[in-house]
Coordinates of C-alpha atoms in Angstrom, one line a residue:
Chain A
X370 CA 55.4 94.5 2.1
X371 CA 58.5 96.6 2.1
X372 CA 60.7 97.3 4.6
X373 CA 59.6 100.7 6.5
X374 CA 62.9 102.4 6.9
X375 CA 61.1 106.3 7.5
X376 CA 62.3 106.5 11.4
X377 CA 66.5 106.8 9.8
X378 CA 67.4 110.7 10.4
X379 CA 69.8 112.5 9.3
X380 CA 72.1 112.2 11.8
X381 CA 71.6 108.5 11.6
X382 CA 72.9 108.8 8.2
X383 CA 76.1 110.5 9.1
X384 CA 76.8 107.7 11.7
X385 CA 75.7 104.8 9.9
X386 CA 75.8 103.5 6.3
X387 CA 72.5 104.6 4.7
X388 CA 70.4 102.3 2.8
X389 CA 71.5 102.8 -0.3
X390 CA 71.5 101.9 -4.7
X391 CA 73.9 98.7 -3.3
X392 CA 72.0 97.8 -0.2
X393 CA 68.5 97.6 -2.2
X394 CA 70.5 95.6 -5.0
X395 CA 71.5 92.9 -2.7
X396 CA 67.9 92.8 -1.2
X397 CA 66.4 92.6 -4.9
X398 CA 69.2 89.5 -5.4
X399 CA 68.7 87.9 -2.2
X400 CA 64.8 88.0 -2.3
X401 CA 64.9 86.9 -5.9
X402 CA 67.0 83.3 -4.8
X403 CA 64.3 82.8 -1.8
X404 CA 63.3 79.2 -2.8
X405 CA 66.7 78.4 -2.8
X406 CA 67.0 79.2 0.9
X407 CA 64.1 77.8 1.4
X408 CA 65.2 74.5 0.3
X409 CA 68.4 75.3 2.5
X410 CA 66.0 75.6 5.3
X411 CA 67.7 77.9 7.2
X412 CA 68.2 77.7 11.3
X413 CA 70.6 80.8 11.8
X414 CA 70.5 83.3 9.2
X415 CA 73.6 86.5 9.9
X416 CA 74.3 90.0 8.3
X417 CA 77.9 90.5 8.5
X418 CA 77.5 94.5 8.9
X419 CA 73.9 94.7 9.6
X420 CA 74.0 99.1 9.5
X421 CA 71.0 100.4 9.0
X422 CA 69.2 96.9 9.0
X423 CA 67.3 97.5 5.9
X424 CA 68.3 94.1 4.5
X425 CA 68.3 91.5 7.5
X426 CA 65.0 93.2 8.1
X427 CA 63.6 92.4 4.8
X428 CA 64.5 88.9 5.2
X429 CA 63.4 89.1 8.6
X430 CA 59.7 90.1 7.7
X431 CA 59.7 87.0 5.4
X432 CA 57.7 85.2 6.2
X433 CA 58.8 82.1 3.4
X434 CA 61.2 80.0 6.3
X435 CA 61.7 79.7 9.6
X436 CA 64.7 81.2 11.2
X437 CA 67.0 83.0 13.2
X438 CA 68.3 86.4 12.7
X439 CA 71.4 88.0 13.7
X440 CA 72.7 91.3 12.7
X441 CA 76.6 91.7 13.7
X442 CA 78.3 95.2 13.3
X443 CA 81.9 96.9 14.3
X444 CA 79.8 100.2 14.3
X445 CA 78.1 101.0 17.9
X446 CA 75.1 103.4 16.1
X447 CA 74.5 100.9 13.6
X448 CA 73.6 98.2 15.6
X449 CA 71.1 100.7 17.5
X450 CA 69.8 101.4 14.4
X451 CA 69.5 98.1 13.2
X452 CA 68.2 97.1 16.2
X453 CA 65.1 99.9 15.9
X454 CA 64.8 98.9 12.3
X455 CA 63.5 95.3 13.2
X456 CA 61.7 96.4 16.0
X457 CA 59.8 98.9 14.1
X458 CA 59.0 96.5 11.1
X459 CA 57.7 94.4 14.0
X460 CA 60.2 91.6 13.5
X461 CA 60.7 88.6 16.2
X462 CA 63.4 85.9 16.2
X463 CA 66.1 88.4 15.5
X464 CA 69.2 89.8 17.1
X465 CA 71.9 92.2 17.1
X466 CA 75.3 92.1 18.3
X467 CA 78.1 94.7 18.7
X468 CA 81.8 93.2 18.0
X469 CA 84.2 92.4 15.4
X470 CA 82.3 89.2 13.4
X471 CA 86.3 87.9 12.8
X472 CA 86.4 87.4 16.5
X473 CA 83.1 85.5 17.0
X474 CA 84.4 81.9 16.7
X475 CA 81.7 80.2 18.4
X476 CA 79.5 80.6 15.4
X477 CA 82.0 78.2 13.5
X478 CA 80.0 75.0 11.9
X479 CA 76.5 76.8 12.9
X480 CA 75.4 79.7 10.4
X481 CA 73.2 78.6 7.7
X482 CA 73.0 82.0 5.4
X483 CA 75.5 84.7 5.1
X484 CA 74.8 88.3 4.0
X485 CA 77.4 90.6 3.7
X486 CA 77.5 94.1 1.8
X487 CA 81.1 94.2 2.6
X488 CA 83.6 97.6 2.3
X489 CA 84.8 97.0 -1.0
X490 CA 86.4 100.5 -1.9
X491 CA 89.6 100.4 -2.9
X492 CA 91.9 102.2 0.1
X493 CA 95.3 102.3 1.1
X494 CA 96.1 99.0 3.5
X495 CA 96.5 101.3 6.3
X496 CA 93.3 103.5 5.8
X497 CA 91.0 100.1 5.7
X498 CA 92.6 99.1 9.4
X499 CA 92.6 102.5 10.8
X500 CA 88.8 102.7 9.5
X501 CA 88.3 99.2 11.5
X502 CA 89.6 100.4 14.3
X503 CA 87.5 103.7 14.5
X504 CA 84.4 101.8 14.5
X505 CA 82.6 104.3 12.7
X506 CA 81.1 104.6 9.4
X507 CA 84.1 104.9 7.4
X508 CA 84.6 100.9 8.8
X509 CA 81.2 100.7 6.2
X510 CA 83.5 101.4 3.1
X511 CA 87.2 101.0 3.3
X512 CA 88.2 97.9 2.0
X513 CA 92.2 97.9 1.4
X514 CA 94.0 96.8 -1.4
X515 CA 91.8 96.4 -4.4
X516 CA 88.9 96.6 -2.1
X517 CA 89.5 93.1 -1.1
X518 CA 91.0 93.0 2.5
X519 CA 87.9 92.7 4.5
X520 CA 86.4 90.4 1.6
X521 CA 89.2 88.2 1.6
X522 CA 88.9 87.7 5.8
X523 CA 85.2 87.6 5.1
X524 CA 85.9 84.1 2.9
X525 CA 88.4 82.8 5.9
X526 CA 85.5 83.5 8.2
X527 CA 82.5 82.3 6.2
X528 CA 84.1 78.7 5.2
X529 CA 84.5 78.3 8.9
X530 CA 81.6 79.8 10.1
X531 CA 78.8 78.1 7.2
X532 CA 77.3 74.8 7.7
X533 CA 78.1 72.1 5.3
X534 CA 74.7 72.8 3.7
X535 CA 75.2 76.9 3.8
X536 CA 75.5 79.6 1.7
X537 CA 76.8 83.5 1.3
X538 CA 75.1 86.0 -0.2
X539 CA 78.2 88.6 -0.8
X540 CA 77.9 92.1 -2.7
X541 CA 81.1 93.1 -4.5
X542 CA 82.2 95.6 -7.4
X543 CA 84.4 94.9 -10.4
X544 CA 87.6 96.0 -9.5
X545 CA 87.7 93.5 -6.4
X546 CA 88.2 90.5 -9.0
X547 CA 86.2 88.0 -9.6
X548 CA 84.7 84.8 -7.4
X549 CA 83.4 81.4 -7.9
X550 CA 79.7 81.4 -7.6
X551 CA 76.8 81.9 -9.2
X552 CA 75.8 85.6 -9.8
X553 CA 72.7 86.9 -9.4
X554 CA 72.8 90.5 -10.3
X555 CA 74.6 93.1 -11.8
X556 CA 74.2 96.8 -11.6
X557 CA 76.5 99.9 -12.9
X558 CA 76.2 102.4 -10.2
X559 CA 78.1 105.6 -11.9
X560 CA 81.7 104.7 -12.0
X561 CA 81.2 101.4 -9.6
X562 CA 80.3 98.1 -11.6
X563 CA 78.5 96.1 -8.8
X564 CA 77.3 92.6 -8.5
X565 CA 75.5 89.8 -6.0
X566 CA 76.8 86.6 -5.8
X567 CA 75.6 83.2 -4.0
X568 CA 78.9 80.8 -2.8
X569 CA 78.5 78.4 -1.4
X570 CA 80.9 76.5 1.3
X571 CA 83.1 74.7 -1.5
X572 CA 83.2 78.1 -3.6
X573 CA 84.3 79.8 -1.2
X574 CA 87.0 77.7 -0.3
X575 CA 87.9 78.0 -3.9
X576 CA 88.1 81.7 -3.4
X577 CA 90.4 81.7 -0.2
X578 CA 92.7 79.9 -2.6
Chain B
X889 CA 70.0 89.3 23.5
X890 CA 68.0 86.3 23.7
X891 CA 69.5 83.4 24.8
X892 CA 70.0 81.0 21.9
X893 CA 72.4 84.1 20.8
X894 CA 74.3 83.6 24.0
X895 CA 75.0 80.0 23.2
X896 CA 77.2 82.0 19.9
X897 CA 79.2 84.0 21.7
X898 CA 82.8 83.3 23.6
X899 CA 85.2 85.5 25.1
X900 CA 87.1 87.3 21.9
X901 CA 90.2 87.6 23.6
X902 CA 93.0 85.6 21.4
X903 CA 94.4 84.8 24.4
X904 CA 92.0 83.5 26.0
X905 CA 91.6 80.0 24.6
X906 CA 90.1 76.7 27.0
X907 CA 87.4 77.5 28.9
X908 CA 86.4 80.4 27.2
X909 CA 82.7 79.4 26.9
X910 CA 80.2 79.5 28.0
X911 CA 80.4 83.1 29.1
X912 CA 78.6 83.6 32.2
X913 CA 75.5 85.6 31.9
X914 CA 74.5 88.2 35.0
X915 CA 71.1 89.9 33.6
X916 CA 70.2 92.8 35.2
X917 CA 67.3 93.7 33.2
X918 CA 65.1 91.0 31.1
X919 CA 62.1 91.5 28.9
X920 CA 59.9 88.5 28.1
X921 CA 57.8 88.6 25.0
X922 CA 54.8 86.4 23.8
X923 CA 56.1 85.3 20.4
X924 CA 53.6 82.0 19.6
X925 CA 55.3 78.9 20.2
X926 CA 57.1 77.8 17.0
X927 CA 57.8 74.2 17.9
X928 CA 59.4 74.1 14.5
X929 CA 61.8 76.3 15.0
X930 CA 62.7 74.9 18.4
X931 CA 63.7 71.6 17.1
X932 CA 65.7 72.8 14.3
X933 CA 67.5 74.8 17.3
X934 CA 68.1 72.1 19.4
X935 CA 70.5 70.4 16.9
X936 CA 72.5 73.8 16.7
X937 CA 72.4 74.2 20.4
X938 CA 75.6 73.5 22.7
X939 CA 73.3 72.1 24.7
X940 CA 75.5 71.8 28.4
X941 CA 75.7 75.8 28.2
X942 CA 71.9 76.6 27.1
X943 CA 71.8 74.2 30.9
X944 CA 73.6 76.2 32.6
X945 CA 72.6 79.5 31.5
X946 CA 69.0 78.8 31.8
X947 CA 69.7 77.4 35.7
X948 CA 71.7 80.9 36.5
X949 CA 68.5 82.3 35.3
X950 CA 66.4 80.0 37.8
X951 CA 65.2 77.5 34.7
X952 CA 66.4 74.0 35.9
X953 CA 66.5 71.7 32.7
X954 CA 67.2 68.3 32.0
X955 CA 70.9 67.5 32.3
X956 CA 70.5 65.8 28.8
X957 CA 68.4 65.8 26.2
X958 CA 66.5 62.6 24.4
X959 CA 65.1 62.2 21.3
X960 CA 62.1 61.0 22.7
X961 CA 62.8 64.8 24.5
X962 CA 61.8 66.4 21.1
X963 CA 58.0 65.3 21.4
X964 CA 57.0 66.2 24.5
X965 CA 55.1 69.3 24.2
X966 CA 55.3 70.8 27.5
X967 CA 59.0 71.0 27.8
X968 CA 59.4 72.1 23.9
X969 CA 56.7 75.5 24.4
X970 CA 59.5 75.5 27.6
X971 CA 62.6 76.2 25.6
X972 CA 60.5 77.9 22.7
X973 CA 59.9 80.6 26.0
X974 CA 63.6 80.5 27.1
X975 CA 65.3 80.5 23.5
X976 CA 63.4 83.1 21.7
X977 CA 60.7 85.3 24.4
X978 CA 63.8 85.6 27.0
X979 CA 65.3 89.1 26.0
X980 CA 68.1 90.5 28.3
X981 CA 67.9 93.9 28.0
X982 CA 70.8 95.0 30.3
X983 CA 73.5 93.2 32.3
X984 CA 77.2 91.6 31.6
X985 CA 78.7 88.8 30.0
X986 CA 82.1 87.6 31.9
X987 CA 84.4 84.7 31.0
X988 CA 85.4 82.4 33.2
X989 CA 88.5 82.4 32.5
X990 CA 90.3 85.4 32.5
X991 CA 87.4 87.4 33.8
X992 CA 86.9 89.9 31.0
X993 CA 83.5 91.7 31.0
X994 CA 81.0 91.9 27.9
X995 CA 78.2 94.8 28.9
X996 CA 75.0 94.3 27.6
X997 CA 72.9 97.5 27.0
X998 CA 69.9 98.1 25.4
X999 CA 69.3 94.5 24.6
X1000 CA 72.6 94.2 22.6
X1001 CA 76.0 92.5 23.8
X1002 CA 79.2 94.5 23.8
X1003 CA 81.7 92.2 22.2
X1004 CA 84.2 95.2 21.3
X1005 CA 87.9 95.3 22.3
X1006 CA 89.7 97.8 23.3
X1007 CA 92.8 98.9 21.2
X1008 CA 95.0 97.4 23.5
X1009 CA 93.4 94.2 23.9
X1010 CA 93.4 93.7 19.7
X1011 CA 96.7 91.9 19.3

């Protein structure tokens, strides 16, 4: 059953990142590697900017393993959103938190599956922190340097954060480089090249260098 | 939030470091729903859980539990379907989130904790 995302207006869209070609290729990817996290046998399951909800929700509805899900946005109208989302699709065993996830450091040693559509569009360092700081949608897209400022706090966070037996699910685009993992998809979006990749905790540990 | 989300979060002050968890939970509004008991899912919990905070939350919410927890803990039925109810039906819906150590606030509205800093409180 797909997820029933008719409720998002279009003021929700101004406000929060629409589901979009990239957040239905990282559902395809994820959903396509479900028996591996079933065999993972996930206890907490987190979307590192949850928006619109359209993917935890998906997993959410799932009903392959039993877990745990927490949705964690910067953005104040996404996590509303996300929040209605799940409630419409009649989800249960799920939440949603409003912060900065690089703050949250009592989830250290405890998250079993990390999902993350990060903002990978390459800005200007100071347009990808003034765009974290707004809290807004633009937060949703500017990444930095080669796109890969929040990705590269996102690996610092998720090495720390993953259990030994846990994974990431990350979506990236070319010009952000190129990570240890295995890749699941790959998808040319008019001029963006974009990918899915699983790492897990020793990859990603690779990655940060 | 439910409460098995409480037992994530700490104060996200980067000065705040010690005794920065559990943050203390003062729910003005709660919702409890009627998911089916998932025994499951409560074990698999329990050895995620910090369990000394899940305590003491669930006493400031009038739920005395056992100061420990055995193994032999894990098959009794009646206090499992217990914290299946507090973990996962327990839905605060409104109320505030303060640290006991330097007193910050965390509002919860609309069933979702605040855990946003101000700009001055970033560095």
């Amino acid at each position: 059953m797909a997820v029933n995302l008719k409720h998002i207006t279009k003021n929700d869209r101004q406000q929060v990142y629409p589901p979009s070609q990239d957040t239905f290729l990282l559902i395809d990817s994820v959903v396509s590697d479900l028996s591996y996290i079933q065999q993972i046998d996930p206890c907490f399951v987190i979307e590192i900017g949850v928006g619109s909800g359209a993917v935890l929700t998906t997993l959410a509805m799932n009903q392959s393993f039993q877990s745990v899900f927490i949705g964690v946005d910067i953005n104040p109208k996404a996590t509303l959103l996300a929040k209605s989302t799940l409630e419409l699709n009649n989800c249960k065993n799920y939440d949603i938190v409003n912060g900065d996830i690089f703050r949250q450091k009592g989830f250290f040693n405890k998250i079993d599956v990390i999902i993350c559509n990060p903002p990978y569009v390459i800005t200007s360092k100071e347009e990808f922190e003034e765009c974290q700081k707004r809290k807004d949608i633009s937060s949703s897209f500017a990444g930095g340097e080669d796109g890969r400022e929040f990705i590269d706090k996102l690996f610092d966070f998720a090495y720390k954060a993953l259990s030994d037996k846990g994974v990431m699910y990350m979506l990236f685009e070319e010009h952000n480089g190129s990570f240890p993992g295995k890749v699941l998809s790959e998808q040319r979006v008019g001029c963006e090249g974009l990918a899915v990749i699983r790492m897990g905790k020793e990859q990603i540990r690779e990655a940060l260098g | 939030m439910r409460l098995l989300t409480h037992n994530l979060l700490m104060c996200n002050l980067k000065t705040c470091a010690g005794q920065n968890f559990p943050l203390a939970l003062q729910a003005n509004e709660i919702s409890e729903e009627n998911t089916e008991f998932n025994l499951v899912l409560t074990q698999k919990m329990l050895g995620k859980l910090d369990w000394k905070a899940f305590h003491r939350v669930a006493d400031s919410l009038g739920h005395t539990l056992p100061e420990e927890l055995t193994p032999e803990d894990q098959n009794n039925d009646e206090l499992m379907q217990r914290l299946h109810h507090l973990l996962f039906n327990i839905v605060v819906l409104s109320g505030t989130l303060t640290c006991q150590s330097c007193g910050r606030a965390y509002p919860i509205d609309k069933g979702i904790p605040n855990m946003l800093l101000e700009d001055s409180e970033e560095a």
